[in-house]
CSV table of C-alpha atoms and ligand atoms in Angstrom, one decimal:
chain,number,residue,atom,x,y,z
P,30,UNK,CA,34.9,2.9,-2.0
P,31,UNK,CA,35.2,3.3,-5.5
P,32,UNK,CA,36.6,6.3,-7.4
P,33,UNK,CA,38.4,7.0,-10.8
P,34,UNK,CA,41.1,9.9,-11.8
P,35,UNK,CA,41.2,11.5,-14.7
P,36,UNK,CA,44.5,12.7,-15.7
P,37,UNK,CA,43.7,13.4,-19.6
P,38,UNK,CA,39.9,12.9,-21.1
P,39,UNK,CA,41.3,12.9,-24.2
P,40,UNK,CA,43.8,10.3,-23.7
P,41,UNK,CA,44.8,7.7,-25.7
P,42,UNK,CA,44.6,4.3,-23.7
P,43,UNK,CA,42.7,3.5,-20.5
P,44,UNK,CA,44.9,1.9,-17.6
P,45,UNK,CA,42.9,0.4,-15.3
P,46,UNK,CA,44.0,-0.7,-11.8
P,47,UNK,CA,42.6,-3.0,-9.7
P,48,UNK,CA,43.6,-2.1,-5.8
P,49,UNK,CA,41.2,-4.4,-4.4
P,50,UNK,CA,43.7,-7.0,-6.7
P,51,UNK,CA,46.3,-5.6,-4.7
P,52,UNK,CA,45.3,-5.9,-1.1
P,53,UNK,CA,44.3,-9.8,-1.6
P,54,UNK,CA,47.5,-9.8,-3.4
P,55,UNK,CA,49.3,-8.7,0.1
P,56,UNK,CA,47.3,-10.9,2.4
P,57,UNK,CA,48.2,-14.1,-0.1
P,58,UNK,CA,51.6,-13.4,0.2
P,59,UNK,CA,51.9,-12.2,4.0
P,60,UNK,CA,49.7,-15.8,5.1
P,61,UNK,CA,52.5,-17.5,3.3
P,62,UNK,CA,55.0,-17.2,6.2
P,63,UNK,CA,52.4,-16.1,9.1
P,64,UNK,CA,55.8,-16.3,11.6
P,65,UNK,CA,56.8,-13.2,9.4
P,66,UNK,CA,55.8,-9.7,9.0
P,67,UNK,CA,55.1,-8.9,5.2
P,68,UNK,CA,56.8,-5.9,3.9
P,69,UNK,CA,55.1,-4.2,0.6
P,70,UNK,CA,57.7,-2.9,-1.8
P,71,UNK,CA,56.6,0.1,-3.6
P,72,UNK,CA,59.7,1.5,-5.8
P,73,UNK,CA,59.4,2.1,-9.7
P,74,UNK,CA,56.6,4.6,-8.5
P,75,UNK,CA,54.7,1.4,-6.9
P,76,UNK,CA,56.0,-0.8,-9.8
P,77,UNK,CA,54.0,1.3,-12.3
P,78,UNK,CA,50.6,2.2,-10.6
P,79,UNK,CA,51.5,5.5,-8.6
P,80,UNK,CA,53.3,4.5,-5.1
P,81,UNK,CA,50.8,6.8,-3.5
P,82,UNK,CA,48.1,4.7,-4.0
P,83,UNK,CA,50.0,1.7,-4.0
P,84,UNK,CA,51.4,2.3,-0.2
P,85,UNK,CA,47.9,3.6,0.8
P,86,UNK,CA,46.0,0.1,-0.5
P,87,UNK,CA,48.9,-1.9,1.2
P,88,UNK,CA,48.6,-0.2,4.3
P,89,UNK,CA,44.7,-0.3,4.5
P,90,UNK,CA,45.6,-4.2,3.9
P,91,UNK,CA,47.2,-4.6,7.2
P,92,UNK,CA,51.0,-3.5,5.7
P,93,UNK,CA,53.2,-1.7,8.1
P,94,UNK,CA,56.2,-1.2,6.5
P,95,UNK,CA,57.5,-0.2,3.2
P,96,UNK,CA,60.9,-0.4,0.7
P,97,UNK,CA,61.6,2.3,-1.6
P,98,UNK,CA,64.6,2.7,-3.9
P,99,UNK,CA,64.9,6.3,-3.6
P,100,UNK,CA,64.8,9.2,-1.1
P,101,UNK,CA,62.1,11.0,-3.0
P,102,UNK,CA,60.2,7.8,-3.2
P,103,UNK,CA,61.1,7.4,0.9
P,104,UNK,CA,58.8,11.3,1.1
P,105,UNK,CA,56.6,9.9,-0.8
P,106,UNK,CA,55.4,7.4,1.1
P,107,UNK,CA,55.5,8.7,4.2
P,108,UNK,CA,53.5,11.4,3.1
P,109,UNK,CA,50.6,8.7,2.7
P,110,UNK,CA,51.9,6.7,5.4
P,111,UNK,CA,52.9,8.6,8.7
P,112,UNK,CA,52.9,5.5,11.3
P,113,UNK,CA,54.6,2.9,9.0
P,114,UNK,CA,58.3,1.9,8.8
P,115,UNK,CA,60.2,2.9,5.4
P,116,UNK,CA,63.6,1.3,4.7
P,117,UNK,CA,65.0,3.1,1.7
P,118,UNK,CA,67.1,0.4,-0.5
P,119,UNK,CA,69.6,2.5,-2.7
P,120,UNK,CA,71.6,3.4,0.8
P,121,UNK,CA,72.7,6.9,1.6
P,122,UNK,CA,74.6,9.5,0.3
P,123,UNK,CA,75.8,11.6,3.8
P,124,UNK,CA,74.4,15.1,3.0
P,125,UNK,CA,70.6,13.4,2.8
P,126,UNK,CA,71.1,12.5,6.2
P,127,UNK,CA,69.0,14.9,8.0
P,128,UNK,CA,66.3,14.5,5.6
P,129,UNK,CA,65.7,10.9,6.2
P,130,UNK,CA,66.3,11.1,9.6
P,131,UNK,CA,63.5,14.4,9.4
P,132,UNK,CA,61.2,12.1,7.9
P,133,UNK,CA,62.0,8.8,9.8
P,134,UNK,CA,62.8,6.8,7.0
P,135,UNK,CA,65.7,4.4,7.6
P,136,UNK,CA,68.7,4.0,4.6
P,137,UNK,CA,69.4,0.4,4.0
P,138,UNK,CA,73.5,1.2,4.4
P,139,UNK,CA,75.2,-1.2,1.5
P,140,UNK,CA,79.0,-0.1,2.3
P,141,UNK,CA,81.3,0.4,4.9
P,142,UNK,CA,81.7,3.7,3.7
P,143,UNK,CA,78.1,4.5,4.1
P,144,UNK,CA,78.2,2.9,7.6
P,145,UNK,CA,80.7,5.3,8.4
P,146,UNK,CA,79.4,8.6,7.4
P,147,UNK,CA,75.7,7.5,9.3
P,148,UNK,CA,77.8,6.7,12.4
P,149,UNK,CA,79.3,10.2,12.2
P,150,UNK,CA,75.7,11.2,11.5
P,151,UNK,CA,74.5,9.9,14.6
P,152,UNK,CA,77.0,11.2,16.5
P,153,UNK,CA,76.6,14.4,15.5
P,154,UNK,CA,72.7,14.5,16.5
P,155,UNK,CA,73.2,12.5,19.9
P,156,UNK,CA,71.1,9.6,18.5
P,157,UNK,CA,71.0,5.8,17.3
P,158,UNK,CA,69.1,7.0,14.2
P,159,UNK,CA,67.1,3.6,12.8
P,160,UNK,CA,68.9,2.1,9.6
P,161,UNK,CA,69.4,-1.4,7.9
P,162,UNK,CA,72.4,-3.0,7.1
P,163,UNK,CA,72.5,-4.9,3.7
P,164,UNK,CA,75.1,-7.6,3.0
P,165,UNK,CA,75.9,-9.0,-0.1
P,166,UNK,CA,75.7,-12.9,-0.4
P,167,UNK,CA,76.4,-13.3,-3.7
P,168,UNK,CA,74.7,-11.1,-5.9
P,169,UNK,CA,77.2,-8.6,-6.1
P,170,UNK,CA,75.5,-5.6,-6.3
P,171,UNK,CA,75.0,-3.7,-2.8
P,172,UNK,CA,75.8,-4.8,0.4
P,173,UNK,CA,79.0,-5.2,2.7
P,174,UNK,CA,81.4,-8.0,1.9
P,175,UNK,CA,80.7,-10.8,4.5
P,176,UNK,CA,84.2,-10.3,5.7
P,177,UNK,CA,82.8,-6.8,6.2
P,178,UNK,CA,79.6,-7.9,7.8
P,179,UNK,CA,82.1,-10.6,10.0
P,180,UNK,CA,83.9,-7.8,11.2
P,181,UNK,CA,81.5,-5.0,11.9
P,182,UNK,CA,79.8,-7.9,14.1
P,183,UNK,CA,82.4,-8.2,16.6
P,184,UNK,CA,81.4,-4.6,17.6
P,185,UNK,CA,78.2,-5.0,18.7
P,186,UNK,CA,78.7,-1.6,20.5
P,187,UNK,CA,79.2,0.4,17.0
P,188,UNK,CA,75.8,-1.7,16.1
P,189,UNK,CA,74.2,-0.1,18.5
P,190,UNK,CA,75.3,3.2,18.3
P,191,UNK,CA,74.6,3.6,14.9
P,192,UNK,CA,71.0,2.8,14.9
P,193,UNK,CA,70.6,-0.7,13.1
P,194,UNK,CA,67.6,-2.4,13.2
P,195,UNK,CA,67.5,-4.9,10.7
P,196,UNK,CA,69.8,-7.0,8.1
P,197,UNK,CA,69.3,-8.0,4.9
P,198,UNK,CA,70.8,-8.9,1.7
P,199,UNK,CA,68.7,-10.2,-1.8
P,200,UNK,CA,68.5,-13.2,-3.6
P,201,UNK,CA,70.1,-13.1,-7.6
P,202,UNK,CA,68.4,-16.2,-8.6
P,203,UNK,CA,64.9,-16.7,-6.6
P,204,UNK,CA,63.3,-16.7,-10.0
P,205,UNK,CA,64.5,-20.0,-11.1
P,206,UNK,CA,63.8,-22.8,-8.7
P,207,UNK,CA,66.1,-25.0,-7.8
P,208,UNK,CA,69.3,-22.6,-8.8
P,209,UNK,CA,72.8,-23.3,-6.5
P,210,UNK,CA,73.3,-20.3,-5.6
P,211,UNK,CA,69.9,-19.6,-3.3
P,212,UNK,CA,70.9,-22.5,-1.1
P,213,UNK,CA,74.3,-20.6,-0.9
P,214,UNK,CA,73.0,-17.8,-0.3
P,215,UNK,CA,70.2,-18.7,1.9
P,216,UNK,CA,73.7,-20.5,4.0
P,217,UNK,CA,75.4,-17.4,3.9
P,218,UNK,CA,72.8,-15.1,5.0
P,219,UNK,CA,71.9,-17.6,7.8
P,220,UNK,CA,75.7,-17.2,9.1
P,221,UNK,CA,76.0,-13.7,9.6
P,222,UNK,CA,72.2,-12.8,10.6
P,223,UNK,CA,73.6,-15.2,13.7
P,224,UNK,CA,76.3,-12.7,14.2
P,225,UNK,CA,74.0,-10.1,14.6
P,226,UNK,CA,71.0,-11.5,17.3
P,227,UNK,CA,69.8,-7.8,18.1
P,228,UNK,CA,68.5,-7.4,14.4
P,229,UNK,CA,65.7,-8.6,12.4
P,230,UNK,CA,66.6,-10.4,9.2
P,231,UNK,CA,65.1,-10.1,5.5
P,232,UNK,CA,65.9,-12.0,2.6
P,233,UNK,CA,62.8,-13.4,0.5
P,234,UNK,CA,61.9,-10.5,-2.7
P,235,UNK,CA,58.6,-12.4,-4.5
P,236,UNK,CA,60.1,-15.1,-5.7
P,237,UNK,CA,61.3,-15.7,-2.1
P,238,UNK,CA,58.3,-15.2,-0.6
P,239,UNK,CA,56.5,-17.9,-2.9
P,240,UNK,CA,59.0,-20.3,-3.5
P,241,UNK,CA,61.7,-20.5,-1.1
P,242,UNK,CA,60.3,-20.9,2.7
P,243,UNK,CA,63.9,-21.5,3.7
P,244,UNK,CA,63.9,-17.7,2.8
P,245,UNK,CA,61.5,-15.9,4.7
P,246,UNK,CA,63.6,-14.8,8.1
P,247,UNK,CA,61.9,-12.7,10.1
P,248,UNK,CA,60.6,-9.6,7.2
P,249,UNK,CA,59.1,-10.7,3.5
P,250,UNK,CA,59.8,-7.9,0.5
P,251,UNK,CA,57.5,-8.7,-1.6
P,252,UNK,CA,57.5,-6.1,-4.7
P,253,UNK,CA,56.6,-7.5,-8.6
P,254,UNK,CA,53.9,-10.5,-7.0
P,255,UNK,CA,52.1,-7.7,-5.1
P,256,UNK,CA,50.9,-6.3,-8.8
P,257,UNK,CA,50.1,-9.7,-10.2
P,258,UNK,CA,53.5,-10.0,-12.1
P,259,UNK,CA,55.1,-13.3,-12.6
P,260,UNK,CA,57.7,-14.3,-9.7
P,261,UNK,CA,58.8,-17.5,-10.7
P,262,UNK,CA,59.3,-18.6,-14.0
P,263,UNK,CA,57.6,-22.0,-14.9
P,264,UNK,CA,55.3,-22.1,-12.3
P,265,UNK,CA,51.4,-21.4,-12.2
P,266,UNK,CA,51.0,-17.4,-11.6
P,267,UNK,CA,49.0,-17.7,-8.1
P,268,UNK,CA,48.8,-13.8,-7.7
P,269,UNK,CA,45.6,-11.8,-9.0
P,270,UNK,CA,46.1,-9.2,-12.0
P,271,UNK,CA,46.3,-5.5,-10.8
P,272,UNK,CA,46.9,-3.7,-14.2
P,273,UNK,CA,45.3,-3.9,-17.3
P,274,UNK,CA,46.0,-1.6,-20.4
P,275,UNK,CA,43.8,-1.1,-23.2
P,276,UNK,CA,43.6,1.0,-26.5
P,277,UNK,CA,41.0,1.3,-29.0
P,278,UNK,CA,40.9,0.9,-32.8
P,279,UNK,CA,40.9,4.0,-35.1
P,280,UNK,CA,40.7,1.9,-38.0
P,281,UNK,CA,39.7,-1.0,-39.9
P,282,UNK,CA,41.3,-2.1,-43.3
P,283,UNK,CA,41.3,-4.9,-45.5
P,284,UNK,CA,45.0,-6.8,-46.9
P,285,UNK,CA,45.4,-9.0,-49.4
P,286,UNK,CA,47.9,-11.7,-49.6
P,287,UNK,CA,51.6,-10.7,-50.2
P,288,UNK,CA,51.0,-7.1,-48.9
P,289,UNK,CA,53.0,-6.3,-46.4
P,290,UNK,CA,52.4,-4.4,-42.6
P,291,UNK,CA,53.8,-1.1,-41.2
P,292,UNK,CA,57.4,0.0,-40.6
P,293,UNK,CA,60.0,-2.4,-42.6
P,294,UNK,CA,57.5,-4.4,-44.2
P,295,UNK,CA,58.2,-7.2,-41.6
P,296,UNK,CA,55.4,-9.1,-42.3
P,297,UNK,CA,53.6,-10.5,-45.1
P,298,UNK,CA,50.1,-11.4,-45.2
P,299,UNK,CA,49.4,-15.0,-46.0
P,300,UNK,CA,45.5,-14.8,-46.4
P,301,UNK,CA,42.7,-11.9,-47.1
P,302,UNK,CA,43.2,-10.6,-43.5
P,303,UNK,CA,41.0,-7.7,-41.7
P,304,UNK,CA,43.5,-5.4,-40.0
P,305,UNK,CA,42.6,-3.3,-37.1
P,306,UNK,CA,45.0,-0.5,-36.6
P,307,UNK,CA,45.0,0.1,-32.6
P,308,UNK,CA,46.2,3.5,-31.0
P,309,UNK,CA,48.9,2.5,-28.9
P,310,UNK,CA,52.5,2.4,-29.3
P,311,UNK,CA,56.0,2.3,-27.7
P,312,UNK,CA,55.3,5.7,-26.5
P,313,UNK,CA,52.9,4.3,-24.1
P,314,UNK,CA,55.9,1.8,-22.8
P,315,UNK,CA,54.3,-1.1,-24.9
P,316,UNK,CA,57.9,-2.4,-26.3
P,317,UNK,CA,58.5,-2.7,-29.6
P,318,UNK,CA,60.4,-6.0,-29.7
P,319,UNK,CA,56.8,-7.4,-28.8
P,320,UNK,CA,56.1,-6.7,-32.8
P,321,UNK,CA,55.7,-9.6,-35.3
P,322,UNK,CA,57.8,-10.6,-38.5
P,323,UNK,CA,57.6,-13.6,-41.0
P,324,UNK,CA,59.9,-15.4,-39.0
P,325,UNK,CA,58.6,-15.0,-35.6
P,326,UNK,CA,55.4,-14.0,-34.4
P,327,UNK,CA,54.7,-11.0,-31.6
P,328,UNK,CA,52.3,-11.0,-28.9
P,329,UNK,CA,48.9,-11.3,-28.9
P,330,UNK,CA,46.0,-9.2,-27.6
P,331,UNK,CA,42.2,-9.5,-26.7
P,332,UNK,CA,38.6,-8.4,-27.6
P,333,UNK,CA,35.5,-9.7,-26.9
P,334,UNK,CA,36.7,-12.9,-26.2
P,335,UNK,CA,38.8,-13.7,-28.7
P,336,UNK,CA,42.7,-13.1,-28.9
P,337,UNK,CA,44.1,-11.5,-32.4
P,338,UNK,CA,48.1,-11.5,-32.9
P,339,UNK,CA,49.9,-8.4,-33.8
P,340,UNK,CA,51.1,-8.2,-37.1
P,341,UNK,CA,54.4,-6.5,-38.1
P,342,UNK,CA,56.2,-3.8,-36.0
P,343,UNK,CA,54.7,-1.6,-33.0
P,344,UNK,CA,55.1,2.2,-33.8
P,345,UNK,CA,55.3,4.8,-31.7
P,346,UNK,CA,52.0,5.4,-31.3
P,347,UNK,CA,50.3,2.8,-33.6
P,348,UNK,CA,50.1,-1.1,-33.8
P,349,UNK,CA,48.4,-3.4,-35.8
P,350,UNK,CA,46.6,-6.7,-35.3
P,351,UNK,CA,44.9,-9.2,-37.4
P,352,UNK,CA,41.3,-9.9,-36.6
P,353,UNK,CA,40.3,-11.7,-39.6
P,354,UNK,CA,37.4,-13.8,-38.4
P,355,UNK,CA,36.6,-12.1,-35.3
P,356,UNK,CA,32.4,-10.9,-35.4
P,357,UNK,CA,32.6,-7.3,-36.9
P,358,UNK,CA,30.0,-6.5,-33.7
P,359,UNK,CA,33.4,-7.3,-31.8
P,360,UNK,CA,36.2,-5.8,-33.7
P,361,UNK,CA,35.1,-2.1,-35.2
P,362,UNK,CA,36.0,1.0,-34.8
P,363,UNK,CA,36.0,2.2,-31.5
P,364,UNK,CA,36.8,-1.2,-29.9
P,365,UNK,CA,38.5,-1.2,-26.7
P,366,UNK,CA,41.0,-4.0,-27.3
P,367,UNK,CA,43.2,-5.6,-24.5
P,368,UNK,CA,47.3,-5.3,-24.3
P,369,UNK,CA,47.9,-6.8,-21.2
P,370,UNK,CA,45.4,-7.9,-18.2
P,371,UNK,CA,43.5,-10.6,-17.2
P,372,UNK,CA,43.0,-12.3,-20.4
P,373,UNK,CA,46.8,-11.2,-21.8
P,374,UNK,CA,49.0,-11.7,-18.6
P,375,UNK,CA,51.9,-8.6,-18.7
P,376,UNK,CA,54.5,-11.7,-18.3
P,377,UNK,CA,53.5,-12.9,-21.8
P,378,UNK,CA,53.4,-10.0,-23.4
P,379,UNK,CA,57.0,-9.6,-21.6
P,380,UNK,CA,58.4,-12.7,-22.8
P,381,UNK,CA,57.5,-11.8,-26.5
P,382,UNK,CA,59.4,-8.8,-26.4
P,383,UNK,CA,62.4,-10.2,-24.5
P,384,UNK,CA,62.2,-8.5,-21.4
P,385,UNK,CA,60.6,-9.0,-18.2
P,386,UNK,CA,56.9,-7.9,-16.8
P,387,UNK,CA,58.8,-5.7,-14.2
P,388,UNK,CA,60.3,-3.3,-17.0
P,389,UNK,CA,56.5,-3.3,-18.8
P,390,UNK,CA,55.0,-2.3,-15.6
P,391,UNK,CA,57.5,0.5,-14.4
P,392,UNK,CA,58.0,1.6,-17.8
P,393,UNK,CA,54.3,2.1,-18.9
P,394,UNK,CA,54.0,5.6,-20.3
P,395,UNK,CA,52.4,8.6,-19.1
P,396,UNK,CA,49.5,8.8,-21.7
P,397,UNK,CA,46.2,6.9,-20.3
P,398,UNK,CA,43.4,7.9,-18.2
P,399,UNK,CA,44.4,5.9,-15.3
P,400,UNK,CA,41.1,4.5,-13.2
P,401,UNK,CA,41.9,3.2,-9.8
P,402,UNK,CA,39.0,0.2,-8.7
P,403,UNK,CA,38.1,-0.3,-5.2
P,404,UNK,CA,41.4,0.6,-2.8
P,405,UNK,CA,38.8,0.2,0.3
P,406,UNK,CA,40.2,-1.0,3.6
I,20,PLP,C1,63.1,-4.7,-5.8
I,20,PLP,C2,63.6,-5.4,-4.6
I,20,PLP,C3,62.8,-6.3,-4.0
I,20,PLP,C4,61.4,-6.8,-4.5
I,20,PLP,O1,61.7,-7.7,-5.5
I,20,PLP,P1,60.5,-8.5,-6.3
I,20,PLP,O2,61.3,-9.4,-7.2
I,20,PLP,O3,59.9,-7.4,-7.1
I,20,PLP,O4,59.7,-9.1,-5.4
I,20,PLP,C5,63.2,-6.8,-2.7
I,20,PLP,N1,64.4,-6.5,-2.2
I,20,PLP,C6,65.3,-5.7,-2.9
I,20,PLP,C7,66.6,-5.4,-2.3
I,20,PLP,C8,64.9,-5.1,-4.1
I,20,PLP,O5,65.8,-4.3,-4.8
């Protein structure tokens, strides 16, 4: 099936994503530990590219269950997804309770006072209501203490009683192979999943899943690698491209050397230069920081087949880019011109602006016509 959706004719940019990208993105991943059963993780509204049609092209893929960060993302999905399982990461807050429970999605419970208020919860409606439990390894961030998880172990009873299905904790440093503290962690989560033999285990995010097979337990959470983002740093990107953002250009101008381009006159011009002026800016979640100054140059982008740099800062809703030398049949008014896709990966684009292609993707703005390709089962 293909369709597209138009949220705004007259929109600036065009955000095209490629669900078909997605799906062979999920079976990749999921036939790298075939002993496993591959989760898709679909916070960040599906990392960017709308979690309904994220969790729907997942599911049609063969996916079964799903993490979200929040409880509105938890509705979400299981608005698309009645049968599947939804663990909801950020944990509970005790008066949501009956809504998750409602709904069937299961909190991840990070604290031992969190553990106590679902017990109470369960109690109170006669059931073992399915949760996680998350311990912390070493990342310090959610999770019981492992004296904690040491402890609530010797009562297997309370386990029980309170609904828990699975364990899991996450890996800080996955991205960066070799790093100490996965074997430790990897050691410390083997430990305590032994304490608890009733529950399933989960450890390996995407950079588990590709690079760590010590990692993969019993449940994979694959999140950024499922929308062709860069897992681990270094290393060949094996995953398929799902997004790709382009803008056109409104304008063509000539510079002359020793002018200077937009906002703070970063940038000199060294040569004659043909500058296209595209319509996209940091208000469409393109970062700023991935601008260009004398001293260090910004990203790059795509048309036609060739790449043109941007020169001086992004604007809000304006950048500039040098295409002296590119074929005027290629770079005129009207061009589309790529940010980020399969020619510009969103990791290099990231890089250049000092952040990472998980906050380009989740932070992409709101001003595109989005078109969705393929999606079929
Ligand atoms: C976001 C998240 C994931 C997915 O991580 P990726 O690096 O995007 O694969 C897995 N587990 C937890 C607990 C997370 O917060």
């Amino acid at each position: 099936m293909n369709f597209a959706e138009t949220t705004n004719d007259l929109a600036g940019g065009r955000l095209t994503i490629d669900l078909d990208a997605l799906g062979a993105n999920w079976r990749l991943l999921a036939s790298k530990a075939p002993a496993a059963v591959c989760a898709g993780v679909v916070k960040g509204d599906g990392y960017g590219i709308g979690l309904e049609r994220a969790a729907e092209t997942l599911q049609a893929a063969g996916c079964t269950t799903f993490f979200v960060a929040l409880p509105d993302e938890g509705l979400r999905a299981r608005a698309v997804a009645p049968q599947a399982t939804i663990y909801l990461l950020g944990g509970l807050f005790e008066e949501n309770g009956p809504a998750l429970a409602a709904a069937g999605i299961r909190p991840v419970l990070g604290s031992m006072e969190e553990i106590g208020e679902w017990e109470a919860f369960c109690r109170a409606s006669g059931n073992a209501v399915p949760c996680g439990i998350h311990v912390d390894t070493g990342m310090n961030r959610l999770g019981l203490t492992l004296n904690e998880a040491r402890a609530l172990a010797g009562d297997p009873a309370r386990v029980e009683a309170m609904g828990a299905r699975l364990l899991i904790s996450h890996l800080a440093c996955a991205d960066a192979p070799g790093h100490d503290l996965t074997a430790q962690q990897i050691a410390r989560f083997s430990e305590i999943r032994a304490l608890f033999p009733g529950l399933k285990a989960s450890l390996a995010n995407s950079a588990g899943v590709l690079g760590q097979p010590g990692a993969h337990f019993d449940l994979l959470r694959p999140g950024i690698a499922l929308y062709g983002g860069e897992a681990i740093s270094g290393i060949d990107n094996p995953m398929r491209p799902v997004v790709t953002l382009e803008a056109r250009i409104i304008q063509i101008r000539n510079g002359n050397p020793g002018e200077t381009v937009g906002y703070g006159a970063t940038e000199t011009l060294k040569r004659p230069s043909r500058i296209a002026v595209v319509a996209i800016g940091y208000a469409d979640g393109y970062h700023r920081r991935a601008g260009s100054t004398d001293a260090a140059p910004g990203a790059r982008v795509h048309l036609g087949g060739f790449d043109a740099p941007l020169v001086g800062r992004v604007s809000m809703d304006l950048i500039a880019i040098d295409v002296t030398g590119i074929p005027e049949t290629v770079a005129h008014r009207g061009a589309w011109v790529e940010m980020f896709g399969p020619n510009v990966p969103v990791d290099e684009v990231a890089d250049r602006a000092e952040t990472i292609g998980y906050e380009l993707l989740t932070g992409l703005g709101r001003r595109y016509r989005r078109t969705y390709l393929g999606g079929g089962a």
